[in-house]
Amino acid sequence: MSLRIVVTVKYVPDATGDRHFADDLTVDRDDVDGLLSELDEYAVEQALQISENSDDDVEITVLTVGPEDAKDALRKALSMGADKAIHVEDDDLHGTDAMGTSLVLAKAIEKAGFDLVVSGMASTDGTAGIVPALVAERLGVPQVTLLSQVAVEGGAVTGRRDGDTASEQLQASLPAVVSVTDQSGEARYPSFKGIMAAKKKPVESWDLSDLGIEAEEVGLEGAWTTVEAAAERPARTAGTIVKDEGEGGKQLAEYLAGQKFI
Amino acid sequence: MAEVLVYVDHVDGAVRKPTLELLTLARRIGDPVAVALGNGAGETASVLAEHGAVKVYTHEAAEYADYLVVPKVDALQAAVTAVSPAAVLVPSSAEGKEIAARLALRIKSGIITDAVDLEAGENGPVATQSVFAASFTTKTRVSTGTPVITVKPNSAAVEAAAAAGAVEALTVSFSEAATGTKVTSRTPRESTGRPELTEAAIVVSGGRGVNGAENFAVIEALADSLGAAVGASRAAVDAGWYPHSNQVGQTGKSVSPQLYIANGISGAIQHRAGMQTSKTIVAVNKDAEAPIFDLVDYGVVGDLFDVVPQLTEEVKTRKG
Ligand SMILES: Cc1cc2nc3c(=O)[nH]c(=O)nc-3n(C[C@H](O)[C@H](O)[C@H](O)COP(=O)(O)OP(=O)(O)OC[C@H]3O[C@@H](n4cnc5c(N)ncnc54)[C@H](O)[C@@H]3O)c2cc1C
Ligand SMILES: Cc1cc2nc3c(=O)[nH]c(=O)nc-3n(C[C@H](O)[C@H](O)[C@H](O)COP(=O)(O)OP(=O)(O)OC[C@H]3O[C@@H](n4cnc5c(N)ncnc54)[C@H](O)[C@@H]3O)c2cc1C
């Protein structure tokens, strides 16, 4: 038996940098260094753990849709231990929204062949948290999403989803789409050996024509949503800061009373 | 006027506050038609009517509790077919966003997630999003299909507005995908008696500076004196001092209360992502250089174990 896992990983601008929009109201990717979305490290980690806990032959492919630099995200995932990588890159992808992204991912996953898709809970830039559900809908397979704990055994995936009002145990048969939260377990650091090995691992590049997708279906033009304006939030006016010299709590109470909170 | 579908988030018939906020927003763009699914769906009608629902579609079936997300998508799709709405509004919970996304794909419509405001526009509803950890505000609209928009809690004040709220049973036939993901067990979250984190008007949070699970009593005491919810930073959650369900931030809850009080929290970007839109921000931190002080309306540089109990006492006295 063999198990083919595809892990979707997004290349995003570093959240600790000064992120901005470009003139066409897409994310300015030149302004801030990019990296593998930290929440996708958890997806790679869970794929590696599923592989380590399995008696089957497991092959882990990492997949990204993004510009040339997105290879960095693939390299990071490969150095953590994934086996091979697919990079979907095409100039016509610039400005693609969540619908278009899920289309490209679903086509690429189908082409690659899969038993299990593992994604992060959300990207750290768009932060929508909807791409895994969309990919599942497109692939016509169960979604087992937002898991804080995941296991694969006997052709089924099980996991725990901690929701707003309840914690649920979920189960679905493969093939399926899984997404994991940052509660699923710390992601490992690439070892030196892993980093060296990653350099020799295959990275395939596909463009839209490889996936049978027309340019009009994606990109800014093909997006089903339109950003009309983006404005930097005005800096908060400097607040009052006091040093506690024994009366800090009382001073704060005075302030809160003045604001009618007490 | 055009009809606007509002997906009802409820627990056994008790409607959660974000849905009532959605009804308020929906009235800006049309006549709200509510869709309530699952156990207790029928019991939601009166409160929905009081808040402006002209019609309430209900459907009860075991599938909604027994399987993940897809049965609800099937039902919402049936409601879209029934009324051809001008927009579909769904609360921005994790599940709400997934339901909305799959619905949008099926009806070939764009989706906007995590809107914090909504207005009627020339080309359909315009949503405001607060992005990049709330450092930017964007105006976005759906350009293809029926706008599907998820809205964050605390994005509008709940307004009462009596409407007919005529209850109608929705006819739903479940898709093959509906039973794909089975919910094999469910453990309801125990109520603390405090307000819901995302709905509370005041949130009192503790971070690594609280330094121990037992010390969270200091944070809870302040919260209780103010009738507030308790939040925590990821550092406090990862240390096991407070449950993950109370985490505020990028991978926790995002809150937008009238007042946010951060205690022993440095103010990392991922924490700010979840609280930066709070109306008034207050912090207690012993490090005058902590980045959280860049955000505050009022800050106290000091030891939280001195400042917070004194504040709690003072609040009790003043309220007493
Ligand atoms: C601030 C901001 C707001 C946005 N708002 C909207 C909106 O309201 N509606 C809309 O349609 N689009 C929106 N977009 C565009 C959207 O973010 C992108 O299309 C994106 O590629 C998919 O959504 P996400 O990043 O939010 O992913 P999420 O749904 O948050 O991502 C979940 C997981 O999906 C996988 N994934 C996502 N993108 C990729 C990728 N390119 N390659 C590989 N794996 C991936 C990853 O595993 C990730 O962890 C927004 C973008 C930004 C920057
Ligand atoms: C992908 C990703 C997602 C994340 N998601 C989240 C998230 O959702 N929420 C979140 O909070 N973080 C999140 N983080 C973590 C975030 O980067 C920070 O590590 C975290 O917020 C720090 O928590 P803290 O402020 O409590 O701790 P610290 O940064 O250690 O700060 C503790 C503060 O307490 C002060 N202090 C100590 N003792 C006292 C005292 N006695 N009295 C007063 N002050 C005192 C210190 O001066 C310090 O400023 C995420 C990180 C990543 C990479």
Tab-separated table of N, CA and C in Angstrom, chain A residues 15-16 19-21 27 39 42 99 121 124-125 127-130 133-134 136-138 142-146 161 163-172 182-183 186 223-233 236-237 239-244 246-257 261-262, chain B residues 11 16 68-69 94-95 97-98 101-102 104-106 108-111 113-114 131-144 180-189 234 244 250-251 253 258-259 269 276-282 293 295-301 307 310-311 314-315 318-319:
chain	number	residue	atom	x	y	z
A	15	ALA	N	5.080	38.635	8.405
A	15	ALA	CA	4.091	39.418	9.168
A	15	ALA	C	4.752	40.462	10.066
A	16	THR	N	6.032	40.255	10.388
A	16	THR	CA	6.682	41.237	11.262
A	16	THR	C	7.266	42.397	10.443
A	19	ARG	N	3.973	45.486	5.981
A	19	ARG	CA	3.249	45.030	4.788
A	19	ARG	C	2.403	46.143	4.172
A	20	HIS	N	2.365	46.143	2.845
A	20	HIS	CA	1.655	47.203	2.118
A	20	HIS	C	0.933	46.645	0.900
A	21	PHE	N	0.101	47.489	0.322
A	21	PHE	CA	-0.520	47.158	-0.957
A	21	PHE	C	0.194	47.903	-2.074
A	27	VAL	N	-1.202	42.644	-2.911
A	27	VAL	CA	-0.165	42.712	-1.879
A	27	VAL	C	1.172	43.076	-2.514
A	39	LEU	N	1.974	29.026	9.515
A	39	LEU	CA	0.906	28.070	9.830
A	39	LEU	C	0.931	26.862	8.909
A	42	TYR	N	3.015	23.777	10.264
A	42	TYR	CA	2.280	22.777	11.045
A	42	TYR	C	1.697	21.695	10.129
A	99	MET	N	-11.111	32.033	-4.636
A	99	MET	CA	-11.756	31.106	-5.565
A	99	MET	C	-10.764	30.606	-6.609
A	121	MET	N	-4.282	26.041	8.672
A	121	MET	CA	-5.618	26.518	9.070
A	121	MET	C	-5.977	27.815	8.352
A	124	THR	N	-1.010	33.481	6.643
A	124	THR	CA	-0.781	34.599	7.558
A	124	THR	C	-0.916	35.951	6.849
A	125	ASP	N	-1.257	35.946	5.545
A	125	ASP	CA	-1.540	37.244	4.902
A	125	ASP	C	-3.038	37.431	4.617
A	127	THR	N	-5.434	35.295	5.477
A	127	THR	CA	-6.039	34.799	6.733
A	127	THR	C	-7.506	34.380	6.622
A	128	ALA	N	-7.966	34.032	5.413
A	128	ALA	CA	-9.378	33.711	5.263
A	128	ALA	C	-9.740	32.370	5.907
A	129	GLY	N	-8.855	31.405	5.800
A	129	GLY	CA	-9.162	30.086	6.361
A	129	GLY	C	-10.233	29.344	5.588
A	130	ILE	N	-10.307	29.584	4.278
A	130	ILE	CA	-11.364	28.943	3.479
A	130	ILE	C	-10.822	28.064	2.361
A	133	ALA	N	-11.453	24.174	2.596
A	133	ALA	CA	-12.856	23.806	2.352
A	133	ALA	C	-13.184	23.912	0.863
A	134	LEU	N	-12.663	24.951	0.215
A	134	LEU	CA	-12.909	25.136	-1.218
A	134	LEU	C	-12.267	24.026	-2.038
A	136	ALA	N	-11.636	21.006	-1.032
A	136	ALA	CA	-12.423	19.787	-0.793
A	136	ALA	C	-13.689	19.790	-1.653
A	137	GLU	N	-14.361	20.941	-1.713
A	137	GLU	CA	-15.575	21.056	-2.525
A	137	GLU	C	-15.239	20.786	-3.992
A	138	ARG	N	-14.153	21.355	-4.455
A	138	ARG	CA	-13.776	21.170	-5.863
A	138	ARG	C	-13.371	19.737	-6.165
A	142	PRO	N	-14.167	14.506	1.229
A	142	PRO	CA	-14.507	15.077	2.537
A	142	PRO	C	-13.484	16.110	3.007
A	143	GLN	N	-13.967	17.127	3.738
A	143	GLN	CA	-13.072	18.070	4.400
A	143	GLN	C	-13.035	17.702	5.878
A	144	VAL	N	-11.844	17.572	6.403
A	144	VAL	CA	-11.680	17.278	7.832
A	144	VAL	C	-10.753	18.375	8.328
A	145	THR	N	-11.339	19.511	8.665
A	145	THR	CA	-10.544	20.733	8.781
A	145	THR	C	-10.408	21.255	10.204
A	146	LEU	N	-9.420	22.109	10.383
A	146	LEU	CA	-9.127	22.789	11.644
A	146	LEU	C	-8.867	21.799	12.770
A	161	ARG	N	-11.475	18.555	16.329
A	161	ARG	CA	-11.698	19.936	15.921
A	161	ARG	C	-12.242	20.684	17.131
A	163	GLY	N	-13.981	23.665	18.387
A	163	GLY	CA	-14.776	24.788	17.893
A	163	GLY	C	-15.141	25.763	18.992
A	164	ASP	N	-15.955	26.719	18.622
A	164	ASP	CA	-16.410	27.783	19.518
A	164	ASP	C	-17.185	27.239	20.697
A	165	THR	N	-18.073	26.293	20.411
A	165	THR	CA	-18.981	25.856	21.463
A	165	THR	C	-18.748	24.409	21.869
A	166	ALA	N	-17.956	23.680	21.078
A	166	ALA	CA	-17.737	22.271	21.393
A	166	ALA	C	-16.450	21.779	20.746
A	167	SER	N	-15.972	20.669	21.275
A	167	SER	CA	-14.832	19.985	20.689
A	167	SER	C	-15.372	18.717	20.037
A	168	GLU	N	-15.028	18.500	18.772
A	168	GLU	CA	-15.620	17.388	18.029
A	168	GLU	C	-14.559	16.394	17.571
A	169	GLN	N	-14.909	15.115	17.580
A	169	GLN	CA	-14.077	14.097	16.954
A	169	GLN	C	-14.643	13.847	15.565
A	170	LEU	N	-13.779	13.881	14.557
A	170	LEU	CA	-14.241	13.731	13.181
A	170	LEU	C	-13.626	12.495	12.538
A	171	GLN	N	-14.336	11.987	11.536
A	171	GLN	CA	-13.821	10.834	10.818
A	171	GLN	C	-14.281	10.862	9.365
A	172	ALA	N	-13.375	10.534	8.459
A	172	ALA	CA	-13.734	10.451	7.037
A	172	ALA	C	-12.848	9.430	6.355
A	182	ASP	N	-2.401	25.437	14.739
A	182	ASP	CA	-1.101	25.531	15.417
A	182	ASP	C	-1.133	24.857	16.788
A	183	GLN	N	-2.262	24.229	17.121
A	183	GLN	CA	-2.318	23.421	18.338
A	183	GLN	C	-1.937	21.966	18.044
A	186	GLU	N	4.230	21.424	17.678
A	186	GLU	CA	5.328	22.260	17.168
A	186	GLU	C	5.926	21.685	15.886
A	223	ALA	N	-10.788	37.354	-10.984
A	223	ALA	CA	-11.226	37.329	-9.581
A	223	ALA	C	-12.710	37.648	-9.474
A	224	TRP	N	-13.378	36.990	-8.564
A	224	TRP	CA	-14.804	37.220	-8.342
A	224	TRP	C	-15.037	38.280	-7.268
A	225	THR	N	-13.926	38.802	-6.740
A	225	THR	CA	-14.008	39.887	-5.764
A	225	THR	C	-13.143	41.036	-6.264
A	226	THR	N	-13.492	42.255	-5.898
A	226	THR	CA	-12.729	43.425	-6.327
A	226	THR	C	-12.398	44.278	-5.115
A	227	VAL	N	-11.126	44.550	-4.945
A	227	VAL	CA	-10.723	45.473	-3.881
A	227	VAL	C	-10.823	46.877	-4.463
A	228	GLU	N	-11.641	47.724	-3.853
A	228	GLU	CA	-11.851	49.075	-4.392
A	228	GLU	C	-10.928	50.103	-3.767
A	229	ALA	N	-10.533	49.867	-2.534
A	229	ALA	CA	-9.667	50.831	-1.855
A	229	ALA	C	-8.924	50.144	-0.719
A	230	ALA	N	-7.730	50.636	-0.452
A	230	ALA	CA	-6.964	50.145	0.690
A	230	ALA	C	-6.286	51.348	1.340
A	231	ALA	N	-6.491	51.530	2.606
A	231	ALA	CA	-5.907	52.686	3.284
A	231	ALA	C	-5.234	52.236	4.567
A	232	GLU	N	-4.081	52.830	4.827
A	232	GLU	CA	-3.400	52.525	6.068
A	232	GLU	C	-4.236	53.075	7.215
A	233	ARG	N	-4.374	52.283	8.231
A	233	ARG	CA	-5.148	52.712	9.388
A	233	ARG	C	-4.399	53.857	10.058
A	236	ARG	N	-2.734	55.264	15.980
A	236	ARG	CA	-3.504	55.636	17.173
A	236	ARG	C	-2.837	56.848	17.800
A	237	THR	N	-3.619	57.765	18.276
A	237	THR	CA	-3.021	58.922	18.929
A	237	THR	C	-2.368	58.440	20.227
A	239	GLY	N	-1.248	57.539	23.646
A	239	GLY	CA	-2.044	57.456	24.860
A	239	GLY	C	-1.301	58.024	26.063
A	240	THR	N	-1.999	58.032	27.162
A	240	THR	CA	-1.392	58.479	28.410
A	240	THR	C	-0.681	57.291	29.045
A	241	ILE	N	0.554	57.481	29.428
A	241	ILE	CA	1.262	56.382	30.078
A	241	ILE	C	1.777	56.856	31.434
A	242	VAL	N	1.399	56.116	32.456
A	242	VAL	CA	1.842	56.501	33.799
A	242	VAL	C	2.709	55.389	34.379
A	243	LYS	N	3.588	55.779	35.274
A	243	LYS	CA	4.416	54.787	35.948
A	243	LYS	C	3.775	54.509	37.301
A	244	ASP	N	3.693	53.242	37.633
A	244	ASP	CA	3.075	52.898	38.912
A	244	ASP	C	4.022	53.253	40.062
A	246	GLY	N	2.701	53.155	43.201
A	246	GLY	CA	1.854	52.786	44.330
A	246	GLY	C	0.384	53.088	44.106
A	247	GLU	N	0.096	53.947	43.117
A	247	GLU	CA	-1.290	54.363	42.884
A	247	GLU	C	-1.748	54.000	41.469
A	248	GLY	N	-0.962	53.164	40.751
A	248	GLY	CA	-1.228	52.869	39.339
A	248	GLY	C	-2.622	52.298	39.114
A	249	GLY	N	-3.033	51.397	39.981
A	249	GLY	CA	-4.354	50.780	39.838
A	249	GLY	C	-5.462	51.797	40.029
A	250	LYS	N	-5.259	52.701	40.988
A	250	LYS	CA	-6.277	53.727	41.260
A	250	LYS	C	-6.350	54.729	40.111
A	251	GLN	N	-5.168	55.079	39.584
A	251	GLN	CA	-5.152	56.015	38.452
A	251	GLN	C	-5.873	55.409	37.247
A	252	LEU	N	-5.639	54.121	37.039
A	252	LEU	CA	-6.291	53.429	35.924
A	252	LEU	C	-7.805	53.393	36.143
A	253	ALA	N	-8.219	53.159	37.377
A	253	ALA	CA	-9.650	53.161	37.697
A	253	ALA	C	-10.259	54.526	37.391
A	254	GLU	N	-9.519	55.565	37.738
A	254	GLU	CA	-9.981	56.936	37.495
A	254	GLU	C	-10.202	57.146	35.980
A	255	TYR	N	-9.220	56.667	35.206
A	255	TYR	CA	-9.334	56.786	33.751
A	255	TYR	C	-10.562	56.014	33.239
A	256	LEU	N	-10.719	54.789	33.714
A	256	LEU	CA	-11.837	53.953	33.241
A	256	LEU	C	-13.178	54.564	33.643
A	257	ALA	N	-13.217	55.171	34.814
A	257	ALA	CA	-14.456	55.826	35.258
A	257	ALA	C	-14.749	57.019	34.355
A	261	PHE	N	-16.512	53.333	31.820
A	261	PHE	CA	-16.465	51.872	31.856
A	261	PHE	C	-16.802	51.343	33.254
A	262	ILE	N	-16.696	52.233	34.231
A	262	ILE	CA	-17.074	51.819	35.586
A	262	ILE	C	-18.291	52.646	35.998
B	11	VAL	N	-27.332	27.910	19.290
B	11	VAL	CA	-27.058	26.659	20.007
B	11	VAL	C	-28.387	26.177	20.574
B	16	ARG	N	-27.031	33.264	18.780
B	16	ARG	CA	-25.850	33.968	19.277
B	16	ARG	C	-25.832	35.390	18.727
B	68	LEU	N	-20.033	17.142	9.254
B	68	LEU	CA	-19.392	18.449	9.263
B	68	LEU	C	-19.785	19.307	8.051
B	69	VAL	N	-20.160	20.535	8.316
B	69	VAL	CA	-20.267	21.641	7.347
B	69	VAL	C	-21.196	21.408	6.139
B	94	ALA	N	-15.160	30.116	12.445
B	94	ALA	CA	-14.399	29.192	11.600
B	94	ALA	C	-15.357	28.382	10.726
B	95	GLU	N	-16.412	27.873	11.338
B	95	GLU	CA	-17.370	27.070	10.576
B	95	GLU	C	-18.147	27.937	9.588
B	97	LYS	N	-17.247	30.558	8.014
B	97	LYS	CA	-16.459	30.882	6.826
B	97	LYS	C	-16.405	29.693	5.866
B	98	GLU	N	-16.305	28.492	6.423
B	98	GLU	CA	-16.245	27.306	5.557
B	98	GLU	C	-17.583	27.070	4.840
B	101	ALA	N	-17.894	29.723	2.132
B	101	ALA	CA	-16.984	29.510	1.005
B	101	ALA	C	-17.534	28.445	0.051
B	102	ARG	N	-17.976	27.337	0.623
B	102	ARG	CA	-18.475	26.257	-0.243
B	102	ARG	C	-19.760	26.671	-0.945
B	104	ALA	N	-20.534	29.755	-1.794
B	104	ALA	CA	-20.149	30.720	-2.826
B	104	ALA	C	-19.647	29.986	-4.074
B	105	LEU	N	-18.807	28.989	-3.868
B	105	LEU	CA	-18.287	28.237	-5.015
B	105	LEU	C	-19.425	27.577	-5.788
B	106	ARG	N	-20.371	26.978	-5.067
B	106	ARG	CA	-21.479	26.293	-5.745
B	106	ARG	C	-22.348	27.245	-6.552
B	108	LYS	N	-21.333	29.968	-7.822
B	108	LYS	CA	-20.422	30.720	-8.702
B	108	LYS	C	-20.359	32.198	-8.333
B	109	SER	N	-20.128	32.429	-7.035
B	109	SER	CA	-20.076	33.795	-6.530
B	109	SER	C	-18.788	34.027	-5.765
B	110	GLY	N	-18.344	35.275	-5.762
B	110	GLY	CA	-17.180	35.631	-4.973
B	110	GLY	C	-17.527	35.654	-3.488
B	111	ILE	N	-16.496	35.548	-2.661
B	111	ILE	CA	-16.713	35.588	-1.207
B	111	ILE	C	-15.774	36.597	-0.574
B	113	THR	N	-14.389	37.507	3.225
B	113	THR	CA	-14.373	36.984	4.587
B	113	THR	C	-14.023	38.088	5.580
B	114	ASP	N	-14.489	37.928	6.804
B	114	ASP	CA	-14.088	38.784	7.924
B	114	ASP	C	-14.352	40.270	7.694
B	131	VAL	N	-7.238	44.480	7.610
B	131	VAL	CA	-6.270	43.450	7.204
B	131	VAL	C	-4.849	43.750	7.680
B	132	PHE	N	-3.951	42.809	7.453
B	132	PHE	CA	-2.563	42.898	7.886
B	132	PHE	C	-2.511	43.302	9.354
B	133	ALA	N	-3.085	42.473	10.193
B	133	ALA	CA	-3.121	42.723	11.634
B	133	ALA	C	-3.716	44.089	11.934
B	134	ALA	N	-4.762	44.423	11.171
B	134	ALA	CA	-5.507	45.667	11.379
B	134	ALA	C	-4.697	46.918	11.092
B	135	SER	N	-3.616	46.801	10.310
B	135	SER	CA	-2.865	48.005	9.980
B	135	SER	C	-3.418	48.673	8.715
B	136	PHE	N	-4.234	47.928	7.938
B	136	PHE	CA	-4.874	48.482	6.750
B	136	PHE	C	-6.376	48.232	6.782
B	137	THR	N	-7.105	49.142	6.164
B	137	THR	CA	-8.538	48.972	5.996
B	137	THR	C	-8.815	48.914	4.501
B	138	THR	N	-9.535	47.882	4.051
B	138	THR	CA	-9.846	47.799	2.629
B	138	THR	C	-11.357	47.833	2.418
B	139	LYS	N	-11.736	48.311	1.247
B	139	LYS	CA	-13.141	48.267	0.821
B	139	LYS	C	-13.208	47.285	-0.327
B	140	THR	N	-14.034	46.290	-0.190
B	140	THR	CA	-14.065	45.214	-1.167
B	140	THR	C	-15.495	44.889	-1.539
B	141	ARG	N	-15.688	44.473	-2.786
B	141	ARG	CA	-17.014	44.008	-3.147
B	141	ARG	C	-16.905	42.753	-3.984
B	142	VAL	N	-18.002	42.045	-4.062
B	142	VAL	CA	-18.045	40.844	-4.877
B	142	VAL	C	-18.440	41.272	-6.279
B	143	SER	N	-17.631	40.863	-7.275
B	143	SER	CA	-17.884	41.327	-8.638
B	143	SER	C	-18.569	40.263	-9.493
B	144	THR	N	-18.597	39.031	-9.017
B	144	THR	CA	-19.264	37.960	-9.765
B	144	THR	C	-20.262	37.232	-8.876
B	180	GLY	N	-19.977	13.001	4.173
B	180	GLY	CA	-18.555	12.675	3.984
B	180	GLY	C	-17.733	12.682	5.259
B	181	THR	N	-17.997	13.651	6.112
B	181	THR	CA	-17.200	13.776	7.335
B	181	THR	C	-18.087	13.608	8.553
B	182	LYS	N	-17.901	12.507	9.240
B	182	LYS	CA	-18.771	12.165	10.363
B	182	LYS	C	-18.253	12.801	11.652
B	183	VAL	N	-19.173	13.354	12.433
B	183	VAL	CA	-18.825	13.825	13.779
B	183	VAL	C	-19.091	12.642	14.713
B	184	THR	N	-18.029	11.993	15.179
B	184	THR	CA	-18.225	10.763	15.951
B	184	THR	C	-18.484	11.050	17.428
B	185	SER	N	-18.053	12.212	17.916
B	185	SER	CA	-18.433	12.607	19.274
B	185	SER	C	-18.281	14.109	19.430
B	186	ARG	N	-18.991	14.637	20.409
B	186	ARG	CA	-18.963	16.089	20.625
B	186	ARG	C	-18.955	16.359	22.122
B	187	THR	N	-17.987	17.168	22.547
B	187	THR	CA	-17.939	17.557	23.960
B	187	THR	C	-18.197	19.057	24.037
B	188	PRO	N	-19.371	19.449	24.532
B	188	PRO	CA	-19.663	20.886	24.606
B	188	PRO	C	-18.691	21.587	25.565
B	189	ARG	N	-18.340	22.796	25.212
B	189	ARG	CA	-17.471	23.585	26.072
B	189	ARG	C	-18.238	23.970	27.330
B	234	ARG	N	-0.978	33.790	23.371
B	234	ARG	CA	-0.586	32.428	23.043
B	234	ARG	C	0.499	31.920	23.998
B	244	HIS	N	-7.009	27.146	25.329
B	244	HIS	CA	-6.817	27.717	23.999
B	244	HIS	C	-8.044	28.469	23.513
B	250	GLN	N	-4.066	36.086	16.121
B	250	GLN	CA	-4.176	35.559	14.774
B	250	GLN	C	-4.709	34.132	14.744
B	251	THR	N	-4.208	33.287	15.612
B	251	THR	CA	-4.666	31.902	15.598
B	251	THR	C	-5.606	31.615	16.766
B	253	LYS	N	-8.971	33.866	18.969
B	253	LYS	CA	-10.152	34.647	18.640
B	253	LYS	C	-9.743	36.057	18.270
B	258	GLN	N	-15.375	47.174	23.378
B	258	GLN	CA	-15.282	48.598	23.724
B	258	GLN	C	-13.987	48.863	24.491
B	259	LEU	N	-13.611	47.899	25.324
B	259	LEU	CA	-12.418	48.073	26.167
B	259	LEU	C	-11.622	46.772	26.221
B	269	ILE	N	2.942	41.113	16.987
B	269	ILE	CA	2.057	41.355	15.847
B	269	ILE	C	0.901	40.355	15.802
B	276	GLN	N	-6.433	44.644	17.866
B	276	GLN	CA	-6.086	46.014	17.512
B	276	GLN	C	-7.298	46.883	17.181
B	277	THR	N	-8.417	46.251	16.828
B	277	THR	CA	-9.599	47.053	16.493
B	277	THR	C	-10.461	47.340	17.721
B	278	SER	N	-9.999	46.983	18.905
B	278	SER	CA	-10.722	47.328	20.130
B	278	SER	C	-10.845	48.851	20.227
B	279	LYS	N	-11.980	49.330	20.744
B	279	LYS	CA	-12.190	50.785	20.762
B	279	LYS	C	-11.203	51.469	21.692
B	280	THR	N	-11.135	50.995	22.921
B	280	THR	CA	-10.198	51.572	23.882
B	280	THR	C	-9.249	50.468	24.338
B	281	ILE	N	-7.955	50.772	24.335
B	281	ILE	CA	-6.971	49.759	24.732
B	281	ILE	C	-6.175	50.265	25.937
B	282	VAL	N	-6.074	49.372	26.919
B	282	VAL	CA	-5.355	49.693	28.145
B	282	VAL	C	-4.345	48.574	28.382
B	293	PHE	N	2.520	49.295	24.359
B	293	PHE	CA	2.287	50.694	24.751
B	293	PHE	C	2.114	51.613	23.541
B	295	LEU	N	0.068	51.097	21.293
B	295	LEU	CA	-1.337	50.987	20.899
B	295	LEU	C	-2.291	51.599	21.899
B	296	VAL	N	-1.817	51.840	23.101
B	296	VAL	CA	-2.760	52.068	24.197
B	296	VAL	C	-3.332	53.472	24.250
B	297	ASP	N	-4.521	53.550	24.781
B	297	ASP	CA	-5.097	54.836	25.143
B	297	ASP	C	-4.627	55.218	26.544
B	298	TYR	N	-4.413	54.173	27.358
B	298	TYR	CA	-3.915	54.421	28.713
B	298	TYR	C	-3.047	53.240	29.111
B	299	GLY	N	-1.859	53.516	29.586
B	299	GLY	CA	-0.963	52.436	29.979
B	299	GLY	C	-0.385	52.678	31.353
B	300	VAL	N	-0.200	51.596	32.086
B	300	VAL	CA	0.472	51.701	33.375
B	300	VAL	C	1.747	50.861	33.309
B	301	VAL	N	2.878	51.508	33.515
B	301	VAL	CA	4.140	50.780	33.591
B	301	VAL	C	4.287	50.341	35.040
B	307	VAL	N	-0.703	46.365	40.377
B	307	VAL	CA	-1.663	47.257	39.727
B	307	VAL	C	-3.047	46.620	39.600
B	310	GLN	N	-5.202	46.237	42.818
B	310	GLN	CA	-5.615	47.566	43.277
B	310	GLN	C	-6.754	48.100	42.403
B	311	LEU	N	-6.621	47.877	41.092
B	311	LEU	CA	-7.675	48.304	40.167
B	311	LEU	C	-8.979	47.555	40.474
B	314	GLU	N	-10.665	48.927	43.481
B	314	GLU	CA	-11.191	50.261	43.184
B	314	GLU	C	-12.493	50.148	42.356
B	315	VAL	N	-12.494	49.213	41.399
B	315	VAL	CA	-13.703	49.015	40.579
B	315	VAL	C	-14.853	48.573	41.484
B	318	ARG	N	-16.101	51.460	43.607
B	318	ARG	CA	-16.861	52.441	42.832
B	318	ARG	C	-18.214	51.886	42.408
B	319	LYS	N	-18.241	50.588	42.114
B	319	LYS	CA	-19.514	49.994	41.696
B	319	LYS	C	-20.410	49.714	42.894
